Short mmCIF file of C-alpha atoms in Angstrom, two decimals:
data_model
loop_
_atom_site.label_atom_id
_atom_site.label_comp_id
_atom_site.label_asym_id
_atom_site.label_seq_id
_atom_site.Cartn_x
_atom_site.Cartn_y
_atom_site.Cartn_z
CA MET A 539 -6.30 14.34 19.75
CA GLY A 540 -7.54 14.44 16.55
CA ARG A 541 -10.78 14.23 15.04
CA MET A 542 -10.26 10.93 12.91
CA GLU A 543 -8.80 8.91 16.73
CA LYS A 544 -12.03 10.34 18.34
CA MET A 545 -13.97 8.66 15.61
CA GLU A 546 -15.30 5.08 16.14
CA GLY A 547 -12.48 2.64 17.59
CA ARG A 548 -10.58 0.13 15.60
CA ASN A 549 -13.06 -2.45 13.88
CA GLU A 550 -16.28 -0.54 14.92
CA ILE A 551 -18.24 -0.25 11.50
CA ASN A 552 -19.97 3.09 10.56
CA PHE A 553 -23.06 1.52 9.45
CA GLY A 554 -23.82 3.01 6.31
CA ASN A 555 -20.39 3.40 5.20
CA ALA A 556 -19.27 1.10 2.00
CA THR A 557 -16.64 -2.04 3.48
CA ILE A 558 -14.66 -4.00 1.25
CA LEU A 559 -15.89 -7.31 2.28
CA ALA A 560 -13.63 -9.60 -0.38
CA LEU A 561 -10.74 -9.72 -2.63
CA GLY A 562 -9.84 -11.72 -5.55
CA LYS A 563 -6.96 -12.32 -7.83
CA ALA A 564 -6.32 -14.42 -11.05
CA PHE A 565 -3.40 -14.45 -13.61
CA PRO A 566 -2.98 -15.58 -17.12
CA HIS A 567 -0.35 -18.89 -16.97
CA GLN A 568 2.78 -17.30 -18.54
CA LEU A 569 5.02 -16.33 -15.61
CA VAL A 570 8.10 -14.19 -16.61
CA MET A 571 11.48 -13.70 -14.85
CA GLN A 572 12.57 -9.90 -14.88
CA GLU A 573 16.21 -11.68 -15.27
CA PHE A 574 15.19 -13.63 -18.81
CA LEU A 575 12.71 -10.92 -20.43
CA VAL A 576 15.52 -8.98 -22.57
CA ASP A 577 16.61 -12.28 -24.36
CA GLY A 578 13.25 -13.42 -24.89
CA TYR A 579 11.52 -10.17 -26.09
CA PHE A 580 14.22 -9.54 -28.59
CA LYS A 581 14.17 -12.78 -29.88
CA ASN A 582 10.55 -13.10 -30.11
CA THR A 583 10.52 -9.70 -32.00
CA ASN A 584 13.50 -10.70 -34.66
CA CYS A 585 15.34 -7.43 -33.41
CA ASP A 586 19.25 -7.60 -32.60
CA ASP A 587 20.00 -3.78 -31.86
CA PRO A 588 22.68 -3.73 -29.39
CA GLU A 589 21.82 -0.60 -28.21
CA LEU A 590 18.05 -0.75 -27.35
CA LYS A 591 19.00 -4.44 -25.69
CA GLN A 592 21.44 -2.38 -23.63
CA ARG A 593 18.95 0.17 -22.53
CA LEU A 594 16.09 -2.31 -21.80
CA THR A 595 18.33 -4.35 -19.60
CA ARG A 596 19.19 -1.22 -17.94
CA LEU A 597 15.40 -0.47 -17.60
CA CYS A 598 15.09 -3.75 -16.01
CA LYS A 599 16.94 -3.49 -13.38
CA THR A 600 15.41 -0.07 -12.46
CA THR A 601 12.00 -1.13 -12.30
CA THR A 602 12.37 -3.28 -9.21
CA VAL A 603 10.09 -6.01 -11.19
CA LYS A 604 11.24 -9.49 -10.54
CA THR A 605 8.27 -11.47 -12.26
CA ARG A 606 5.30 -10.70 -13.67
CA TYR A 607 2.80 -12.59 -15.65
CA VAL A 608 1.61 -12.14 -19.07
CA VAL A 609 -0.92 -13.45 -21.59
CA MET A 610 1.47 -13.23 -24.52
CA SER A 611 3.19 -16.64 -25.49
CA GLU A 612 5.04 -18.12 -28.01
CA GLU A 613 2.00 -20.20 -29.49
CA ILE A 614 0.39 -16.57 -29.99
CA LEU A 615 3.36 -15.34 -31.99
CA LYS A 616 3.25 -18.32 -34.10
CA LYS A 617 -0.59 -17.83 -34.43
CA TYR A 618 -0.22 -14.09 -35.13
CA PRO A 619 3.22 -13.49 -36.12
CA GLU A 620 2.88 -10.00 -37.64
CA LEU A 621 2.08 -8.63 -34.21
CA ALA A 622 5.70 -8.61 -33.61
CA VAL A 623 6.13 -6.60 -37.31
CA GLU A 624 6.49 -2.86 -37.27
CA GLY A 625 3.71 -1.17 -39.12
CA LEU A 626 1.14 -4.07 -39.72
CA PRO A 627 -2.57 -3.38 -38.84
CA THR A 628 -3.18 -5.64 -36.32
CA VAL A 629 -5.88 -4.21 -33.81
CA LYS A 630 -8.28 -6.75 -34.83
CA GLN A 631 -6.01 -9.48 -33.81
CA ARG A 632 -5.07 -7.86 -30.69
CA LEU A 633 -8.87 -7.31 -29.65
CA ASP A 634 -9.73 -10.77 -30.62
CA ILE A 635 -6.67 -11.81 -28.35
CA CYS A 636 -7.11 -9.31 -25.15
CA ASN A 637 -10.96 -9.51 -25.21
CA ALA A 638 -11.22 -13.31 -24.58
CA ALA A 639 -8.42 -13.12 -22.29
CA VAL A 640 -9.44 -10.39 -20.38
CA THR A 641 -12.93 -12.23 -19.23
CA GLU A 642 -10.97 -15.50 -18.55
CA MET A 643 -9.10 -13.31 -15.86
CA ALA A 644 -12.32 -11.21 -14.57
CA ILE A 645 -14.50 -14.29 -14.20
CA GLU A 646 -11.48 -16.16 -11.87
CA ALA A 647 -10.53 -13.51 -9.96
CA SER A 648 -14.62 -12.90 -9.33
CA GLN A 649 -14.85 -16.61 -8.61
CA SER A 650 -11.90 -16.40 -6.39
CA CYS A 651 -13.09 -13.33 -4.43
CA ILE A 652 -16.67 -14.39 -4.44
CA LYS A 653 -15.41 -17.76 -3.21
CA LYS A 654 -13.79 -15.81 0.11
CA TRP A 655 -17.03 -13.58 0.50
CA GLY A 656 -18.98 -16.70 1.41
CA ARG A 657 -22.31 -15.39 0.07
CA PRO A 658 -24.28 -16.81 -2.98
CA ILE A 659 -23.34 -15.56 -6.28
CA SER A 660 -26.75 -14.42 -6.46
CA ASP A 661 -26.76 -11.85 -3.89
CA ILE A 662 -24.49 -9.90 -6.32
CA THR A 663 -26.68 -6.80 -7.38
CA HIS A 664 -24.31 -4.67 -9.16
CA VAL A 665 -20.97 -4.88 -11.43
CA VAL A 666 -18.34 -2.63 -12.10
CA TYR A 667 -15.89 -3.40 -14.77
CA VAL A 668 -12.66 -2.17 -15.07
CA SER A 669 -10.33 -2.41 -18.15
CA SER A 670 -7.96 -0.73 -20.64
CA SER A 671 -7.09 -3.51 -22.70
CA GLU A 672 -10.36 -4.13 -24.45
CA ALA A 673 -12.97 -2.73 -26.93
CA ARG A 674 -16.30 -4.17 -27.92
CA LEU A 675 -20.03 -3.96 -27.82
CA PRO A 676 -21.42 -4.95 -25.86
CA GLY A 677 -18.89 -4.85 -22.98
CA GLY A 678 -16.71 -7.01 -21.15
CA ASP A 679 -19.20 -6.02 -18.02
CA LEU A 680 -21.86 -7.90 -19.83
CA TYR A 681 -19.10 -11.21 -20.62
CA LEU A 682 -18.28 -11.32 -17.19
CA ALA A 683 -21.88 -11.07 -15.88
CA LYS A 684 -22.63 -14.02 -18.38
CA GLY A 685 -19.77 -15.90 -17.41
CA LEU A 686 -20.33 -15.89 -13.66
CA GLY A 687 -23.88 -16.75 -14.28
CA LEU A 688 -25.49 -13.46 -12.74
CA SER A 689 -28.91 -12.35 -12.98
CA PRO A 690 -29.66 -10.22 -16.12
CA GLU A 691 -31.34 -8.14 -13.66
CA THR A 692 -27.80 -7.43 -12.15
CA LYS A 693 -27.04 -3.59 -12.68
CA ARG A 694 -23.64 -3.31 -14.81
CA VAL A 695 -21.17 -0.11 -15.13
CA MET A 696 -18.34 -0.10 -17.18
CA LEU A 697 -15.07 2.05 -17.15
CA TYR A 698 -12.97 1.91 -19.95
CA PHE A 699 -9.23 3.51 -20.43
CA ALA A 700 -8.99 4.67 -17.00
CA GLY A 701 -5.52 3.36 -16.97
CA CYS A 702 -3.48 3.36 -13.58
CA SER A 703 -6.25 5.11 -11.68
CA GLY A 704 -8.60 2.42 -13.06
CA GLY A 705 -9.08 0.21 -9.73
CA VAL A 706 -9.35 2.86 -7.44
CA ALA A 707 -11.62 4.61 -9.44
CA GLY A 708 -13.60 1.61 -9.71
CA LEU A 709 -13.73 1.37 -5.94
CA ARG A 710 -14.63 4.86 -5.82
CA VAL A 711 -18.21 4.26 -8.20
CA ALA A 712 -18.54 0.84 -6.15
CA LYS A 713 -18.68 2.73 -2.65
CA ASP A 714 -21.14 5.17 -4.47
CA ILE A 715 -23.39 2.27 -5.63
CA ALA A 716 -23.22 0.49 -2.11
CA GLU A 717 -24.13 3.57 -0.17
CA ASN A 718 -27.09 4.35 -2.24
CA ASN A 719 -28.82 1.02 -2.80
CA PRO A 720 -29.37 -0.10 0.55
CA GLY A 721 -28.61 -3.93 0.83
CA SER A 722 -26.77 -4.15 -2.19
CA ARG A 723 -23.32 -6.02 -3.05
CA VAL A 724 -20.84 -4.68 -5.55
CA LEU A 725 -18.90 -6.81 -7.72
CA LEU A 726 -15.92 -4.59 -8.67
CA ALA A 727 -13.58 -6.73 -11.71
CA THR A 728 -10.51 -5.19 -13.17
CA SER A 729 -8.69 -7.16 -15.80
CA GLU A 730 -5.69 -5.87 -18.14
CA THR A 731 -3.26 -7.52 -20.57
CA THR A 732 -0.41 -5.91 -22.29
CA ILE A 733 -0.88 -7.52 -25.50
CA ILE A 734 -3.20 -4.52 -26.69
CA GLY A 735 -0.15 -2.81 -26.89
CA PHE A 736 2.75 -5.54 -27.42
CA LYS A 737 5.51 -4.01 -30.26
CA PRO A 738 9.11 -4.58 -31.56
CA PRO A 739 11.67 -2.59 -30.12
CA SER A 740 11.79 0.58 -32.00
CA VAL A 741 14.37 3.51 -31.94
CA ASP A 742 12.01 6.16 -33.09
CA ARG A 743 10.35 5.00 -29.58
CA PRO A 744 12.32 4.70 -27.02
CA TYR A 745 9.41 4.91 -24.36
CA ASP A 746 7.73 1.98 -25.06
CA LEU A 747 11.00 0.13 -23.70
CA VAL A 748 9.76 1.38 -20.06
CA GLY A 749 6.44 -0.46 -20.95
CA VAL A 750 8.59 -3.88 -21.89
CA ALA A 751 10.33 -3.33 -18.67
CA LEU A 752 7.31 -2.17 -15.94
CA PHE A 753 3.82 -3.47 -17.29
CA GLY A 754 2.11 -6.59 -16.24
CA ASP A 755 -0.82 -8.52 -17.16
CA GLY A 756 -3.80 -10.12 -14.63
CA ALA A 757 -7.35 -9.69 -12.98
CA GLY A 758 -8.41 -8.03 -9.72
CA ALA A 759 -11.79 -8.25 -7.95
CA MET A 760 -13.32 -7.31 -4.91
CA ILE A 761 -16.68 -7.14 -2.95
CA ILE A 762 -18.24 -3.54 -1.49
CA GLY A 763 -21.18 -3.96 0.39
CA SER A 764 -22.60 -1.92 3.25
CA ASN A 765 -23.59 -2.90 6.80
CA PRO A 766 -22.06 -6.42 6.67
CA ILE A 767 -23.91 -8.88 7.88
CA ARG A 768 -22.48 -10.50 11.17
CA ASP A 769 -20.92 -14.03 11.61
CA ILE A 770 -21.21 -14.15 7.62
CA GLU A 771 -19.31 -11.35 6.42
CA ARG A 772 -16.12 -10.26 7.29
CA PRO A 773 -15.13 -6.63 6.49
CA LEU A 774 -11.39 -5.87 5.48
CA PHE A 775 -11.79 -1.97 4.99
CA GLU A 776 -14.22 0.70 5.36
CA LEU A 777 -14.40 3.37 2.54
CA HIS A 778 -14.70 6.56 4.50
CA THR A 779 -14.46 9.24 1.98
CA ALA A 780 -13.45 9.06 -1.86
CA ILE A 781 -12.18 11.85 -4.23
CA GLN A 782 -11.27 12.56 -7.93
CA HIS A 783 -8.93 15.66 -9.19
CA PHE A 784 -7.21 15.82 -12.00
CA LEU A 785 -4.45 18.21 -13.13
CA PRO A 786 -5.18 20.92 -15.53
CA ASP A 787 -3.36 20.95 -19.13
CA THR A 788 -1.60 17.50 -17.97
CA GLU A 789 -3.31 15.59 -20.41
CA LYS A 790 -0.66 14.63 -22.78
CA ILE A 791 1.83 13.53 -19.80
CA ILE A 792 0.22 9.94 -19.73
CA ASP A 793 -0.89 9.72 -23.77
CA GLY A 794 -2.83 6.82 -25.32
CA ARG A 795 -4.06 6.05 -28.33
CA LEU A 796 -5.94 3.25 -29.68
CA THR A 797 -4.46 2.78 -33.69
CA GLU A 798 -4.54 0.03 -36.27
CA GLU A 799 -1.50 -1.42 -34.51
CA GLY A 800 -2.79 -1.42 -30.96
CA ILE A 801 -2.83 1.15 -28.36
CA SER A 802 0.38 3.54 -28.53
CA PHE A 803 1.49 4.60 -24.76
CA LYS A 804 3.57 7.39 -24.01
CA LEU A 805 4.65 8.43 -20.66
CA GLU A 806 6.59 11.93 -20.07
CA ARG A 807 9.82 12.11 -17.78
CA GLU A 808 8.13 14.38 -15.67
CA LEU A 809 5.48 12.30 -14.47
CA PRO A 810 7.05 11.52 -11.35
CA GLN A 811 7.78 15.50 -10.31
CA ILE A 812 4.48 15.90 -11.53
CA ILE A 813 2.88 13.51 -9.00
CA GLU A 814 5.46 14.76 -5.95
CA ASP A 815 4.76 18.13 -6.19
CA ASN A 816 0.82 17.61 -6.27
CA ILE A 817 0.41 14.66 -3.60
CA GLU A 818 0.87 16.85 -0.17
CA ASP A 819 -2.17 19.31 -1.18
CA PHE A 820 -4.38 15.77 -2.61
CA CYS A 821 -4.25 14.06 0.67
CA ASP A 822 -4.05 16.86 3.08
CA LYS A 823 -7.38 17.44 1.07
CA LEU A 824 -8.64 13.55 1.39
CA ILE A 825 -7.75 13.76 5.05
CA SER A 826 -9.40 17.27 6.34
CA ILE A 827 -12.09 15.93 7.57
CA SER A 828 -10.23 13.65 9.92
CA GLY A 829 -8.70 16.25 11.98
CA ILE A 830 -5.13 14.61 11.76
CA ASN A 831 -2.40 17.18 12.00
CA ASP A 832 -1.26 17.41 8.03
CA ARG A 833 2.01 16.26 8.60
CA GLU A 834 1.52 12.92 10.89
CA TYR A 835 1.20 10.69 7.67
CA ASN A 836 3.24 7.92 9.39
CA LYS A 837 -0.03 7.63 11.82
CA LEU A 838 -1.62 6.21 8.97
CA PHE A 839 -1.19 3.29 6.23
CA TRP A 840 -0.79 3.97 2.58
CA ALA A 841 -2.02 1.66 -0.13
CA VAL A 842 -0.58 3.12 -3.09
CA HIS A 843 -0.58 1.94 -6.55
CA PRO A 844 3.12 1.67 -7.38
CA GLY A 845 3.20 3.19 -11.03
CA GLY A 846 7.12 2.80 -10.55
CA PRO A 847 9.92 2.57 -8.14
CA ALA A 848 10.22 6.89 -9.32
CA ILE A 849 6.59 7.86 -7.66
CA LEU A 850 6.77 5.53 -5.02
CA ASN A 851 10.44 6.99 -4.40
CA ARG A 852 9.49 10.49 -4.67
CA LEU A 853 5.96 10.16 -2.74
CA GLU A 854 7.90 8.40 0.27
CA LYS A 855 10.37 11.55 0.29
CA LYS A 856 7.29 14.74 -0.44
CA LEU A 857 5.56 13.48 2.76
CA ASP A 858 8.50 12.07 4.85
CA LEU A 859 7.08 8.21 5.36
CA SER A 860 8.97 5.32 7.13
CA PRO A 861 10.14 2.84 4.49
CA GLU A 862 7.70 0.16 5.98
CA LYS A 863 4.83 2.29 4.98
CA LEU A 864 4.90 1.48 1.41
CA SER A 865 6.33 -2.12 1.53
CA ALA A 866 3.09 -3.38 0.46
CA SER A 867 3.03 -1.36 -2.45
CA ARG A 868 6.89 -2.25 -3.46
CA ARG A 869 6.21 -5.84 -2.76
CA ALA A 870 3.35 -5.67 -4.98
CA LEU A 871 5.13 -4.09 -7.98
CA ALA A 872 8.05 -6.87 -7.40
CA ASP A 873 5.60 -9.64 -7.72
CA TYR A 874 3.41 -8.46 -10.60
CA GLY A 875 4.97 -5.40 -11.84
CA ASN A 876 2.60 -2.45 -12.81
CA ALA A 877 -0.46 -4.39 -13.54
CA SER A 878 -2.42 -1.03 -14.15
CA SER A 879 -5.76 -1.19 -12.68
CA ASN A 880 -5.73 -4.42 -11.01
CA THR A 881 -2.39 -3.69 -9.06
CA ILE A 882 -4.04 -1.80 -6.03
CA VAL A 883 -6.16 -5.33 -5.25
CA TYR A 884 -2.25 -6.74 -4.87
CA VAL A 885 -1.45 -4.36 -2.63
CA LEU A 886 -4.50 -4.57 -0.59
CA GLU A 887 -3.94 -8.40 -0.44
CA TYR A 888 -0.27 -7.79 1.06
CA MET A 889 -1.53 -5.45 3.62
CA LEU A 890 -3.25 -8.42 4.71
CA GLU A 891 -0.58 -10.45 5.12
CA GLU A 892 1.25 -7.24 7.14
CA LYS A 893 -1.83 -6.30 8.96
CA LYS A 894 0.42 -6.27 12.01
CA ASP A 895 1.74 -2.86 10.34
CA ILE A 896 -1.14 -1.64 9.52
CA THR A 897 -2.70 1.86 11.27
CA ASP A 898 -6.62 2.42 12.26
CA TRP A 899 -6.70 4.77 8.98
CA GLY A 900 -5.15 5.00 6.09
CA LEU A 901 -5.15 5.95 2.07
CA ILE A 902 -5.43 4.21 -1.04
CA LEU A 903 -4.28 6.04 -3.85
CA ALA A 904 -3.49 5.96 -7.58
CA PHE A 905 -2.35 8.04 -10.60
CA GLY A 906 -3.30 8.07 -13.98
CA PRO A 907 -4.27 9.40 -17.19
CA GLY A 908 -5.33 13.42 -16.91
CA ILE A 909 -3.37 13.51 -14.91
CA THR A 910 -6.09 12.30 -12.50
CA PHE A 911 -5.38 11.70 -8.95
CA GLU A 912 -7.89 9.20 -7.08
CA GLY A 913 -8.06 8.76 -3.21
CA ILE A 914 -10.30 7.05 -0.83
CA LEU A 915 -9.88 7.94 3.33
CA THR A 916 -9.87 4.26 4.64
CA LYS A 917 -10.26 2.66 7.89
CA ASN A 918 -8.93 -0.69 8.95
CA LEU A 919 -11.30 -3.29 10.17
CA ILE A 920 -8.65 -6.02 10.54
CA THR A 921 -8.83 -7.76 13.80
CA VAL A 922 -5.17 -8.33 14.88
#
């Protein structure tokens, strides 16, 4: 019997370790069906290049995304037609839209989360705010706190431009705060919109079409705290151990730059291969404190940020996971697309729906710019 199995049993909380106490999410009103995306995108950007249109059509099928929510709308393009024109300086207009949109979604997701949590909003002591879709001073953390009516004494932390690993990075930071401030309750909020990087199709930027076919908008929220109050708080997961690792000399693999035309992203083709080559060592390091055999991955549950189907497929193959182990990640990708830092919240919510399939212990994982790996060894506290 491995050491992990000898540790406290299922649903028994290790007091002192941080726990996820509630989850919440929010989305913009615009729902995009993947089957209609290509025609709408080319119409809105006044492009009629048949080769690019065919390429995007293929990408929309391979991403496995079915639906997504987006802030972008015909009304926004009518007000800001320059967003669909190549080469115009539009960063001010984009930030005006994004700053307001991410705040609104973050407030809505946080309110949903706090309602599920069941304690007064005045009991929140800290805020961790994550976004790669805004830039301003003061930052979105302050506007979130103000919008929720939090106390001016609430301690705030911002994580900007962490990309797809931002949600798990924020969870790691919230865990540290909760465990080092007895009695604290941390609100983690993530909020993203693709308007910051929306561009018309171009033969000079074929990689942009991957983002058009894959990324979505939305917000997520969690409440994190140690020593949950019996009969009031209902802990979902215990956050046992968190680690971060970056791969040297891979900083250009996920490349994003803020320009006068908004953010330009470039994802290199070798990203899934790099993750496959390094994921096993990372996971082994994370669970090494447990005593579980390195090859017993199917005894764990897997909450993996769905960066794309290629990443999930390679991870599944490399670790020889049963297909159902990544079902929550694949459902989140199909329903919401890759919503950057938010997506891990949607994955965890789907895991709660599939709770009969959750084993006692598991990993929360995400991969972002750096290339950065984020991982948290997690204990299931859900009563089946």
